Structure formats: structure tokens, C-alpha cells
Short mmCIF file of C-alpha atoms and ligand atoms in Angstrom, two decimals:
data_model
loop_
_atom_site.label_atom_id
_atom_site.label_comp_id
_atom_site.label_asym_id
_atom_site.label_seq_id
_atom_site.Cartn_x
_atom_site.Cartn_y
_atom_site.Cartn_z
CA ASP A 7 -97.54 -55.57 -88.15
CA GLU A 8 -95.79 -56.54 -84.94
CA ASP A 9 -93.90 -53.86 -83.01
CA ARG A 10 -90.40 -54.86 -82.01
CA LEU A 11 -87.85 -53.32 -79.70
CA VAL A 12 -84.64 -52.45 -81.49
CA ILE A 13 -81.42 -53.59 -79.90
CA ASP A 14 -78.70 -50.99 -79.44
CA GLU A 15 -75.81 -53.10 -80.78
CA GLU A 16 -73.17 -51.07 -79.00
CA GLU A 17 -74.83 -51.62 -75.62
CA ALA A 18 -75.52 -55.24 -76.45
CA ARG A 19 -71.80 -55.80 -76.98
CA VAL A 20 -71.06 -54.41 -73.51
CA VAL A 21 -73.72 -56.65 -71.97
CA ARG A 22 -72.30 -59.72 -73.74
CA ARG A 23 -68.82 -58.80 -72.57
CA ILE A 24 -70.00 -58.60 -68.95
CA PHE A 25 -71.76 -61.98 -69.12
CA ASN A 26 -68.78 -63.57 -70.84
CA LEU A 27 -66.27 -62.34 -68.25
CA ILE A 28 -68.38 -63.61 -65.36
CA ALA A 29 -69.79 -66.84 -66.80
CA ASN A 30 -66.80 -68.05 -68.82
CA HIS A 31 -63.85 -66.46 -67.04
CA GLY A 32 -65.09 -66.55 -63.45
CA TRP A 33 -64.67 -62.83 -62.86
CA SER A 34 -66.37 -61.14 -59.91
CA CYS A 35 -68.70 -58.15 -59.96
CA TYR A 36 -65.82 -56.23 -58.36
CA ARG A 37 -63.36 -56.97 -61.13
CA VAL A 38 -65.58 -56.33 -64.16
CA PRO A 39 -66.01 -52.55 -63.57
CA ASP A 40 -62.22 -52.10 -63.60
CA ASP A 41 -62.10 -53.75 -67.02
CA LEU A 42 -64.92 -51.63 -68.45
CA ASN A 43 -63.52 -48.39 -67.02
CA ALA A 44 -60.02 -49.21 -68.26
CA LEU A 45 -61.40 -49.73 -71.77
CA GLY A 46 -63.20 -46.39 -71.52
CA ILE A 47 -66.60 -47.95 -72.13
CA PRO A 48 -69.17 -45.34 -71.15
CA THR A 49 -72.08 -46.10 -68.83
CA ARG A 50 -75.57 -45.44 -70.17
CA PHE A 51 -75.75 -42.27 -68.08
CA LYS A 52 -72.62 -40.97 -69.68
CA LYS A 53 -73.90 -41.75 -73.16
CA LEU A 54 -77.07 -39.79 -72.45
CA GLU A 55 -74.85 -36.99 -71.13
CA ARG A 56 -76.63 -36.98 -67.83
CA VAL A 57 -74.84 -35.72 -64.76
CA LEU A 58 -74.99 -37.59 -61.50
CA ARG A 59 -75.04 -35.03 -58.75
CA SER A 60 -75.39 -35.41 -55.01
CA LYS A 61 -77.05 -32.45 -53.35
CA LYS A 62 -76.23 -33.81 -49.93
CA TYR A 63 -72.50 -34.02 -50.53
CA ASN A 64 -72.43 -31.22 -53.09
CA ARG A 65 -70.42 -33.17 -55.61
CA ILE A 66 -70.70 -34.51 -59.11
CA TYR A 67 -70.08 -38.20 -59.55
CA GLU A 68 -67.87 -39.58 -62.24
CA ASN A 69 -69.85 -41.65 -64.68
CA LYS A 70 -67.92 -44.81 -64.05
CA TRP A 71 -68.92 -48.44 -63.93
CA THR A 72 -69.53 -49.77 -60.46
CA ARG A 73 -70.17 -53.18 -58.97
CA ASN A 74 -73.86 -52.30 -58.71
CA ASN A 75 -74.16 -51.45 -62.43
CA VAL A 76 -72.64 -54.79 -63.32
CA LYS A 77 -74.71 -56.70 -60.81
CA SER A 78 -77.99 -55.19 -62.01
CA ILE A 79 -77.14 -56.23 -65.58
CA VAL A 80 -75.99 -59.74 -64.79
CA THR A 81 -79.06 -60.52 -62.66
CA ASN A 82 -81.54 -59.13 -65.19
CA ASP A 83 -83.30 -61.97 -67.04
CA LEU A 84 -84.52 -59.52 -69.66
CA TYR A 85 -81.29 -60.04 -71.57
CA TYR A 86 -81.99 -63.64 -72.53
CA LYS A 87 -85.76 -63.33 -72.94
CA ASP A 88 -87.30 -62.67 -76.33
CA GLU A 89 -90.01 -60.38 -75.07
CA TYR A 90 -90.33 -57.33 -72.91
CA ILE A 91 -93.50 -56.77 -70.94
CA TYR A 92 -94.28 -53.10 -70.78
CA ALA A 93 -96.12 -51.77 -67.70
CA GLN A 94 -96.09 -55.20 -66.11
CA ASN A 95 -96.37 -53.86 -62.57
CA SER A 96 -98.55 -50.83 -63.18
CA LYS A 97 -100.50 -49.52 -60.21
CA PHE A 98 -103.34 -48.45 -62.49
CA ASP A 99 -106.03 -50.90 -63.54
CA PHE A 100 -106.60 -49.22 -66.88
CA VAL A 101 -103.01 -49.70 -67.96
CA LYS A 102 -102.82 -53.17 -69.42
CA PRO A 103 -99.41 -54.81 -69.81
CA VAL A 104 -98.13 -54.85 -73.37
CA ILE A 105 -95.85 -57.62 -74.60
CA ILE A 106 -93.22 -56.41 -77.02
CA LYS A 107 -91.09 -58.87 -78.94
CA LYS A 108 -87.33 -58.38 -78.97
CA GLU A 109 -84.15 -60.21 -79.87
CA PRO A 110 -82.42 -61.90 -76.94
CA ILE A 111 -78.97 -60.45 -76.34
CA ILE A 112 -77.52 -63.52 -74.66
CA SER A 113 -78.48 -67.18 -74.34
CA LYS A 114 -80.31 -68.52 -71.32
CA ARG A 115 -77.44 -70.96 -70.85
CA ILE A 116 -74.88 -68.18 -70.31
CA PHE A 117 -77.31 -66.28 -68.06
CA LEU A 118 -77.65 -69.31 -65.77
CA LYS A 119 -73.91 -69.93 -65.88
CA ALA A 120 -73.23 -66.35 -64.75
CA LYS A 121 -75.78 -66.73 -61.97
CA LYS A 122 -74.03 -69.89 -60.79
CA GLN A 123 -70.66 -68.13 -60.87
CA LEU A 124 -71.97 -65.26 -58.73
CA ALA A 125 -73.25 -67.76 -56.17
CA ALA A 126 -69.85 -69.48 -56.19
CA ASN A 127 -68.11 -66.13 -55.65
CA ARG A 128 -70.34 -65.52 -52.66
CA SER A 129 -69.58 -68.84 -51.00
CA ASP A 130 -65.88 -68.36 -51.78
CA TYR A 131 -66.06 -64.99 -50.04
CA ASN A 132 -67.82 -66.53 -47.04
CA ASN A 133 -65.13 -69.20 -46.76
CA ARG A 134 -62.46 -66.56 -46.88
CA VAL A 135 -64.06 -64.58 -44.07
CA LYS A 136 -64.50 -67.70 -41.96
CA THR A 137 -60.87 -68.79 -42.24
CA MET A 138 -59.14 -68.14 -38.93
CA TYR A 139 -55.38 -67.85 -38.81
CA ILE A 140 -54.90 -68.60 -35.13
CA LEU A 141 -51.11 -68.28 -35.33
CA THR A 142 -50.85 -64.90 -37.04
CA GLY A 143 -48.62 -62.68 -34.90
CA ARG A 144 -47.45 -65.70 -32.87
CA LEU A 145 -45.11 -67.28 -35.39
CA PHE A 146 -41.85 -65.52 -36.15
CA CYS A 147 -39.21 -66.11 -38.78
CA HIS A 148 -36.01 -67.44 -37.24
CA ARG A 149 -33.88 -65.54 -39.74
CA CYS A 150 -35.42 -62.10 -40.18
CA LYS A 151 -37.59 -62.00 -37.00
CA TYR A 152 -40.64 -60.84 -38.96
CA PRO A 153 -43.97 -62.49 -38.10
CA TYR A 154 -45.59 -65.17 -40.24
CA CYS A 155 -49.04 -64.14 -41.47
CA GLY A 156 -51.97 -66.02 -42.98
CA GLY A 157 -52.47 -66.18 -46.74
CA ARG A 158 -54.18 -68.23 -49.42
CA TYR A 159 -53.96 -69.05 -53.09
CA SER A 160 -56.14 -70.95 -55.54
CA THR A 161 -55.08 -74.05 -57.41
CA LYS A 162 -57.02 -76.31 -59.73
CA LYS A 163 -57.47 -78.72 -56.83
CA GLY A 164 -58.80 -76.04 -54.49
CA ILE A 165 -57.64 -73.32 -52.15
CA VAL A 166 -54.34 -73.66 -50.29
CA PHE A 167 -54.06 -71.89 -46.93
CA TYR A 168 -50.63 -71.05 -45.56
CA TYR A 169 -48.56 -68.88 -43.23
CA GLY A 170 -45.95 -66.79 -45.01
CA ASP A 171 -42.94 -64.78 -43.84
CA LEU A 172 -43.78 -61.07 -43.76
CA GLY A 173 -40.05 -60.39 -44.14
CA LYS A 174 -40.33 -61.86 -47.63
CA LYS A 175 -42.42 -59.00 -48.95
CA LYS A 176 -40.67 -56.28 -50.90
CA GLU A 177 -43.10 -53.71 -49.49
CA VAL A 178 -41.96 -54.58 -45.96
CA THR A 179 -38.18 -54.77 -46.27
CA SER A 180 -35.54 -53.81 -48.79
CA SER A 181 -33.70 -57.11 -48.27
CA PRO A 182 -36.42 -59.79 -48.52
CA CYS A 183 -35.93 -62.98 -46.50
CA SER A 184 -35.79 -66.39 -48.18
CA SER A 185 -37.66 -68.45 -45.57
CA ALA A 186 -40.33 -70.78 -46.94
CA ALA A 187 -44.05 -70.58 -46.26
CA VAL A 188 -45.72 -73.36 -44.30
CA ARG A 189 -49.11 -74.96 -44.84
CA LYS A 190 -51.71 -73.74 -42.39
CA GLU A 191 -53.13 -77.13 -41.40
CA LEU A 192 -49.63 -78.61 -41.01
CA ILE A 193 -48.27 -76.05 -38.54
CA GLU A 194 -51.59 -75.65 -36.72
CA ASP A 195 -51.83 -79.41 -36.18
CA ILE A 196 -48.34 -79.44 -34.66
CA ILE A 197 -49.23 -76.58 -32.32
CA LYS A 198 -52.58 -78.14 -31.42
CA ASN A 199 -50.86 -81.42 -30.54
CA ASP A 200 -48.33 -79.50 -28.49
CA ILE A 201 -51.10 -77.76 -26.58
CA LYS A 202 -52.91 -81.06 -26.07
CA TYR A 203 -49.71 -82.59 -24.71
CA PHE A 204 -49.31 -79.74 -22.25
CA LEU A 205 -52.91 -79.89 -21.10
CA LEU A 206 -52.66 -83.64 -20.50
CA ASN A 207 -49.52 -83.23 -18.35
CA PRO A 208 -50.17 -80.77 -15.48
CA ASP A 209 -46.52 -80.99 -14.38
CA ASN A 210 -45.45 -79.48 -17.67
CA ILE A 211 -47.72 -76.50 -17.15
CA LYS A 212 -46.21 -75.87 -13.71
CA LYS A 213 -42.69 -76.11 -15.10
CA TYR A 214 -43.62 -73.85 -17.98
CA ILE A 215 -45.09 -71.13 -15.78
CA LEU A 216 -42.14 -71.23 -13.34
CA ASN A 217 -39.63 -71.10 -16.16
CA LYS A 218 -41.43 -68.23 -17.82
CA SER A 219 -41.57 -66.02 -14.73
CA LYS A 220 -37.91 -66.79 -13.95
CA LYS A 221 -36.91 -65.71 -17.43
CA SER A 222 -38.66 -62.35 -17.31
CA LEU A 223 -37.33 -61.77 -13.78
CA ASN A 224 -33.83 -62.36 -15.13
CA ASN A 225 -34.37 -59.83 -17.86
CA ASP A 226 -35.70 -57.40 -15.30
CA PHE A 227 -32.55 -57.74 -13.19
CA LYS A 228 -30.34 -57.38 -16.22
CA ALA A 229 -32.17 -54.24 -17.29
CA ILE A 230 -31.76 -52.70 -13.81
CA GLU A 231 -28.08 -53.59 -13.86
CA PHE A 232 -27.65 -51.77 -17.15
CA GLU A 233 -29.68 -48.79 -15.95
CA ASN A 234 -27.19 -48.47 -13.06
CA LYS A 235 -24.29 -48.62 -15.48
CA LYS A 236 -25.96 -45.93 -17.53
CA ASP A 237 -26.27 -43.66 -14.47
CA LYS A 238 -22.58 -44.12 -13.75
CA ILE A 239 -21.58 -43.23 -17.31
CA ASN A 240 -23.80 -40.16 -17.25
CA LYS A 241 -22.04 -39.00 -14.07
CA ASP A 242 -18.66 -39.59 -15.74
CA ILE A 243 -19.79 -37.51 -18.70
CA ASP A 244 -20.89 -34.66 -16.42
CA ARG A 245 -17.50 -34.71 -14.69
CA LEU A 246 -15.61 -34.75 -18.00
CA LEU A 247 -17.72 -31.86 -19.31
CA GLU A 248 -16.84 -29.82 -16.23
CA LEU A 249 -13.16 -30.49 -16.85
CA TYR A 250 -13.55 -29.68 -20.52
CA LEU A 251 -15.07 -26.29 -19.71
CA ASN A 252 -12.50 -25.50 -16.98
CA GLU A 253 -10.20 -22.87 -18.43
CA ASP A 254 -7.55 -23.48 -15.76
CA ILE A 255 -6.66 -26.68 -17.60
CA PRO A 256 -4.39 -26.18 -20.63
CA GLU A 257 -6.35 -26.14 -23.87
CA SER A 258 -4.21 -28.88 -25.46
CA ILE A 259 -5.29 -31.35 -22.75
CA ARG A 260 -8.92 -30.28 -22.94
CA LYS A 261 -9.14 -30.49 -26.74
CA LYS A 262 -7.35 -33.83 -26.97
CA GLY A 263 -7.49 -36.09 -23.90
CA ILE A 264 -10.76 -34.95 -22.36
CA ALA A 265 -12.62 -34.66 -25.67
CA ASP A 266 -11.58 -38.20 -26.64
CA LYS A 267 -12.68 -39.54 -23.28
CA LEU A 268 -16.07 -37.82 -23.72
CA LYS A 269 -16.58 -39.39 -27.12
CA GLU A 270 -15.72 -42.80 -25.73
CA LYS A 271 -18.25 -42.42 -22.88
CA GLU A 272 -20.95 -41.35 -25.31
CA ARG A 273 -20.29 -44.45 -27.41
CA GLU A 274 -20.63 -46.63 -24.31
CA LEU A 275 -23.87 -44.88 -23.46
CA LYS A 276 -25.30 -45.62 -26.88
CA ILE A 277 -24.42 -49.32 -26.62
CA ILE A 278 -26.00 -49.60 -23.19
CA ASP A 279 -29.13 -47.81 -24.40
CA ASN A 280 -29.46 -50.41 -27.15
CA VAL A 281 -29.00 -53.28 -24.71
CA ILE A 282 -31.65 -51.87 -22.37
CA PHE A 283 -34.01 -51.39 -25.30
CA GLU A 284 -33.57 -55.01 -26.38
CA LEU A 285 -34.02 -56.37 -22.87
CA ARG A 286 -37.23 -54.40 -22.40
CA ASN A 287 -38.50 -55.67 -25.75
CA LYS A 288 -37.68 -59.25 -24.85
CA GLU A 289 -39.55 -58.78 -21.61
CA LYS A 290 -42.60 -57.48 -23.46
CA LEU A 291 -42.46 -60.35 -25.96
CA GLU A 292 -42.23 -62.94 -23.22
CA LYS A 293 -45.21 -61.46 -21.45
CA LEU A 294 -47.16 -61.79 -24.70
CA ARG A 295 -46.31 -65.45 -25.13
ZN1 ZN B 315 -37.61 -64.39 -42.65
#
């Protein structure tokens, strides 16, 4: 009588689930392990109660599904074949391969479909890596001042690339902005045409450079002006403090008039500090542009 391999139905169900998720639902090898682990489906190692231990790192690994487990299953043609060849690649001449009949676990059709899906995932990944968002960090939202950053989403017609307002994300700000996203090719074409226009008109470049240096010079002067004001206020504060600590002056005047004046000067100082901070930032931004 013919010897047959017996299928472990429990394991076969897991294998069919993996093929189904990839071939029919387009899942990736990265996503499938999350599903299996969430369902608490044990790996074969776990079922055999074997412990994965790394001597090098002195740690025991959790017996969890990984991308590699899934990949080795989904690329193994054994699952659709109806025979298993034992000792096929034996190094010893005297060991002859033995063909053992078995039930296929999946159809060849679904095996090939999964293979195709994995190839599609790969090319999708490559496209994603190749996409350059040349304007990331250079576009800013007019309303919330956050930068626009590159993003993508899939539709039935294909992938849509866009720049979206970072100030729209709840993780970034507690009061999300309502500015709309803009299609990548649309805004990039406008910018490219703008650049082309500049490059074709040398006079524009000259004007642009002159204007730019004038602007940052202006900011520089303004900042120096405010630094001088700050010095003056600091001197005023020193003088007021001296008066405040002078016990020859009646306490009523010190506690009321001088203290109020001090508070006022400190408020002015804070405002000027903010102005200087903003001017310096503007300067930095303009140098970047
Ligand atoms: Zn915004």
C-alpha cells in the first residue's frame, strides 16, 4: 500500500489563511504576522514547545509570527503540490529520493496569485521609495505656519500623491488647521514653471537677489535697534532696583511707585525679547529660502 503524508488540519488552516489574506485581500508579508499574533495563533515552534534562545544576546525570543515565517510559507510550492520528495538534495549517493504522496493544502491558482501579489507589493514599495517630495519643508501653511509635507493614498484608479498641512494633524497641534491638501504634480508644476520663468529672465534673478539681501539687512538693522532698546530698559531696571533697595526712601513710595515702575519695565523687556526672537527667526528663514 502507498504511504501518504498526513495533513495537520490545524496547521493547514493557518496556511490557507495566510494565502487567502495575501492572494485575495492584497495583504503584505508585514501585515499578516500582526493578524496571526493578534488571533493568538501559535507558530510551529511554540506548538512543539521549543524555546528560541540567543546565546549571543542572552535572551529568549517570543514565539511570535514574523515577516520571514510568513514569507517562507507563501513562497513554498510544497503547499499546492500533491507529492513531497524526501531527501531530494541528499549529499549521499546511497540515499535515493523518495516520493511521498500528500494532499495539496491550497490550489496552484491561489499560490500563483499570492506570488503575483508579493511582486506587486515589491514594486509598490519601490515606487514609494522613489517618490521625491521636492517641496517638503519649503511650503508653509498661510494660516497655521506649519510646513506642508508629502503624503500618498491609494484609490481604485491608482495612487494619489499630495502635500498636506502638518498643522492639520492631531498629533502635532491641539487645534488642527483646516487648510486643504494640494496635489503633488499640480503644485510642483507651478513651482517648476516659476523657476523656468526666472531662469529665462536674468534680470529677474538680479532683482530677486538684491531684494532678498535688502530684506535681511533690514531685519538685521531692526534687530540691532531693538537690542539697543533692551539695553536701555535693563539700565532703567537696575536704577529702579537701586531705588527700591534704598532705605532712605519712604517705604510707601518704594512699595508702590517704584515697584509698579519695575513691573512695567519688565513687561516691556518681555515684549522686546519676543520681537527680537521673531526678527532673528525671520532672518534665518529668509536665508533658507
Ligand atoms: Zn494650516
